[in-house]
Tab-separated table of C-alpha atoms in Angstrom:
chain	number	residue	atom	x	y	z
A	1	UNK	CA	-5.854	14.901	-10.062
A	2	UNK	CA	-2.139	14.641	-10.796
A	3	UNK	CA	-0.583	11.447	-12.176
A	4	UNK	CA	3.135	10.741	-12.089
A	5	UNK	CA	4.733	8.109	-14.321
A	6	UNK	CA	7.948	6.096	-13.943
A	7	UNK	CA	7.663	5.875	-10.166
A	8	UNK	CA	9.489	3.293	-8.048
A	9	UNK	CA	8.792	2.123	-4.512
A	10	UNK	CA	11.596	0.396	-2.621
A	11	UNK	CA	11.736	-0.862	0.952
A	12	UNK	CA	13.778	-3.478	2.745
A	13	UNK	CA	13.646	-5.527	5.938
A	14	UNK	CA	9.863	-5.723	6.084
A	15	UNK	CA	7.456	-7.428	8.420
A	16	UNK	CA	4.512	-8.773	6.440
A	17	UNK	CA	1.112	-9.279	7.957
A	18	UNK	CA	-1.916	-10.874	6.307
A	19	UNK	CA	-5.389	-9.828	7.403
A	20	UNK	CA	-8.941	-10.236	6.197
A	21	UNK	CA	-10.363	-6.753	6.486
A	22	UNK	CA	-12.441	-4.096	4.812
A	23	UNK	CA	-10.693	-1.137	3.169
A	24	UNK	CA	-12.368	1.198	5.642
A	25	UNK	CA	-10.708	-0.708	8.520
A	26	UNK	CA	-7.152	-0.820	7.156
A	27	UNK	CA	-6.013	2.332	9.063
A	28	UNK	CA	-7.020	0.644	12.343
A	29	UNK	CA	-5.168	-2.552	11.430
A	30	UNK	CA	-2.014	-0.635	10.473
A	31	UNK	CA	-2.189	1.451	13.648
A	32	UNK	CA	-2.598	-1.719	15.733
A	33	UNK	CA	0.506	-3.236	14.120
A	34	UNK	CA	2.513	-0.044	14.692
A	35	UNK	CA	1.348	0.102	18.319
A	36	UNK	CA	2.620	-3.439	18.876
A	37	UNK	CA	5.944	-3.320	17.023
A	38	UNK	CA	7.812	-2.576	20.257
A	39	UNK	CA	6.511	-5.836	21.756
A	40	UNK	CA	8.273	-7.597	18.889
A	41	UNK	CA	11.432	-5.597	19.541
A	42	UNK	CA	11.091	-3.459	16.416
A	43	UNK	CA	10.528	0.129	15.399
A	44	UNK	CA	9.124	1.232	12.057
A	45	UNK	CA	11.710	2.422	9.558
A	46	UNK	CA	9.683	3.932	6.734
A	47	UNK	CA	6.199	4.117	5.307
A	48	UNK	CA	3.760	1.227	5.498
A	49	UNK	CA	2.665	-0.396	2.241
A	50	UNK	CA	-0.444	-2.458	1.678
A	51	UNK	CA	-2.373	-4.163	-1.087
A	52	UNK	CA	-5.551	-6.169	-1.384
A	53	UNK	CA	-5.417	-9.554	-3.082
A	54	UNK	CA	-8.092	-9.699	-5.742
A	55	UNK	CA	-8.895	-6.002	-5.271
A	56	UNK	CA	-12.419	-5.630	-6.601
A	57	UNK	CA	-12.948	-1.993	-5.612
A	58	UNK	CA	-15.616	-2.832	-3.040
A	59	UNK	CA	-15.469	-2.391	0.712
A	60	UNK	CA	-16.276	-6.021	1.432
A	61	UNK	CA	-13.898	-8.083	3.557
A	62	UNK	CA	-10.830	-8.895	1.467
A	63	UNK	CA	-7.425	-10.421	2.012
A	64	UNK	CA	-4.876	-7.657	2.613
A	65	UNK	CA	-1.102	-7.827	2.783
A	66	UNK	CA	0.505	-5.166	4.964
A	67	UNK	CA	4.258	-4.516	4.722
A	68	UNK	CA	6.078	-2.473	7.346
A	69	UNK	CA	9.806	-1.718	7.074
A	70	UNK	CA	11.496	-2.116	10.451
A	71	UNK	CA	14.889	-1.640	12.078
A	72	UNK	CA	16.724	-4.700	13.324
A	73	UNK	CA	16.696	-8.388	12.581
A	74	UNK	CA	13.291	-9.965	12.063
A	75	UNK	CA	12.943	-13.198	13.993
A	76	UNK	CA	10.621	-15.974	12.777
A	77	UNK	CA	7.076	-15.789	14.114
A	78	UNK	CA	3.771	-17.493	13.484
A	79	UNK	CA	2.003	-14.104	13.594
A	80	UNK	CA	3.861	-12.347	10.795
A	81	UNK	CA	6.195	-13.005	7.886
A	82	UNK	CA	9.421	-11.489	6.672
A	83	UNK	CA	10.250	-9.990	3.303
A	84	UNK	CA	13.844	-8.901	2.716
A	85	UNK	CA	12.990	-6.477	-0.133
A	86	UNK	CA	9.898	-4.931	-1.697
A	87	UNK	CA	10.349	-3.340	-5.104
A	88	UNK	CA	7.689	-1.834	-7.354
A	89	UNK	CA	9.162	-0.389	-10.537
A	90	UNK	CA	7.732	1.673	-13.365
A	91	UNK	CA	4.449	2.515	-11.717
A	92	UNK	CA	1.953	5.280	-12.275
A	93	UNK	CA	1.095	7.081	-9.040
A	94	UNK	CA	-1.537	9.455	-7.785
A	95	UNK	CA	-2.294	10.713	-4.289
A	96	UNK	CA	-5.464	10.238	-2.269
A	97	UNK	CA	-6.245	12.717	0.494
A	98	UNK	CA	-9.285	12.350	2.710
A	99	UNK	CA	-11.385	9.471	3.914
A	100	UNK	CA	-10.277	5.918	3.209
A	101	UNK	CA	-13.950	5.257	2.404
A	102	UNK	CA	-13.516	7.330	-0.777
A	103	UNK	CA	-10.395	5.529	-2.039
A	104	UNK	CA	-12.270	3.607	-4.755
A	105	UNK	CA	-12.837	6.854	-6.681
A	106	UNK	CA	-9.094	7.527	-6.704
A	107	UNK	CA	-8.371	3.943	-7.810
A	108	UNK	CA	-10.898	4.210	-10.640
A	109	UNK	CA	-9.439	7.527	-11.807
A	110	UNK	CA	-5.922	6.015	-11.828
A	111	UNK	CA	-7.103	2.957	-13.774
A	112	UNK	CA	-8.915	5.213	-16.266
A	113	UNK	CA	-5.751	7.300	-16.728
A	114	UNK	CA	-3.716	4.135	-17.387
A	115	UNK	CA	-6.270	2.869	-19.898
A	116	UNK	CA	-6.583	6.271	-21.624
A	117	UNK	CA	-2.807	6.388	-22.138
A	118	UNK	CA	-2.692	2.813	-23.472
A	119	UNK	CA	-0.485	1.536	-20.663
A	120	UNK	CA	-0.587	-2.102	-19.704
A	121	UNK	CA	-1.058	-2.656	-15.956
A	122	UNK	CA	1.046	-5.536	-14.621
A	123	UNK	CA	0.419	-5.241	-10.876
A	124	UNK	CA	-2.528	-4.729	-8.622
A	125	UNK	CA	-3.024	-1.529	-6.679
A	126	UNK	CA	-0.436	-0.756	-3.981
A	127	UNK	CA	-0.928	1.906	-1.339
A	128	UNK	CA	1.838	3.723	0.537
A	129	UNK	CA	0.712	5.368	3.752
A	130	UNK	CA	1.890	8.975	3.999
A	131	UNK	CA	-0.472	9.769	6.888
A	132	UNK	CA	-2.679	7.123	8.487
A	133	UNK	CA	-5.345	9.605	9.598
A	134	UNK	CA	-7.542	9.182	12.619
A	135	UNK	CA	-9.040	5.998	14.037
A	136	UNK	CA	-12.072	6.391	11.778
A	137	UNK	CA	-10.016	6.423	8.558
A	138	UNK	CA	-10.641	10.061	7.720
A	139	UNK	CA	-7.877	12.559	7.008
A	140	UNK	CA	-5.674	9.890	5.366
A	141	UNK	CA	-2.982	10.619	2.812
A	142	UNK	CA	-2.093	7.656	0.613
A	143	UNK	CA	-0.015	7.314	-2.510
A	144	UNK	CA	-1.754	4.915	-4.898
A	145	UNK	CA	0.426	2.966	-7.360
A	146	UNK	CA	-0.154	0.580	-10.242
A	147	UNK	CA	2.846	-0.965	-11.980
A	148	UNK	CA	2.757	-0.838	-15.764
A	149	UNK	CA	4.646	-2.676	-18.482
A	150	UNK	CA	7.930	-0.876	-19.057
A	151	UNK	CA	7.633	-1.330	-22.812
A	152	UNK	CA	4.316	0.500	-22.918
A	153	UNK	CA	5.546	3.834	-21.579
């Protein structure tokens, strides 16, 4: 597995959506949001980003935050939030290819790499969707990021 240091993720004009879901179901949730963006008068303008609050590595139902960059002005809504800018700096990244059900192995390998190199993690795990895969969550391509203390690299 390849690990890349000093990575940054930047996106602006994002719709944020909070959902209680299992990791295995996140591709379906993201696809549902993308399918309904036009109803809101938006089109996606970049890769989707998501994270799990209190990520414990299990596939139990967890609180997820999904961020989708869009074109156009985001109007207030009770169904979603707005974030002007998302910025993750100085992260270590690896890529996960395959079933979303196997993502915990990739997360563990990334955390082990960070620990082995004496880096200090300062963020949770963030995922950037390169390819959402099919409706069953297989054939996904995700970039997996953890921000680390700049002084420790």
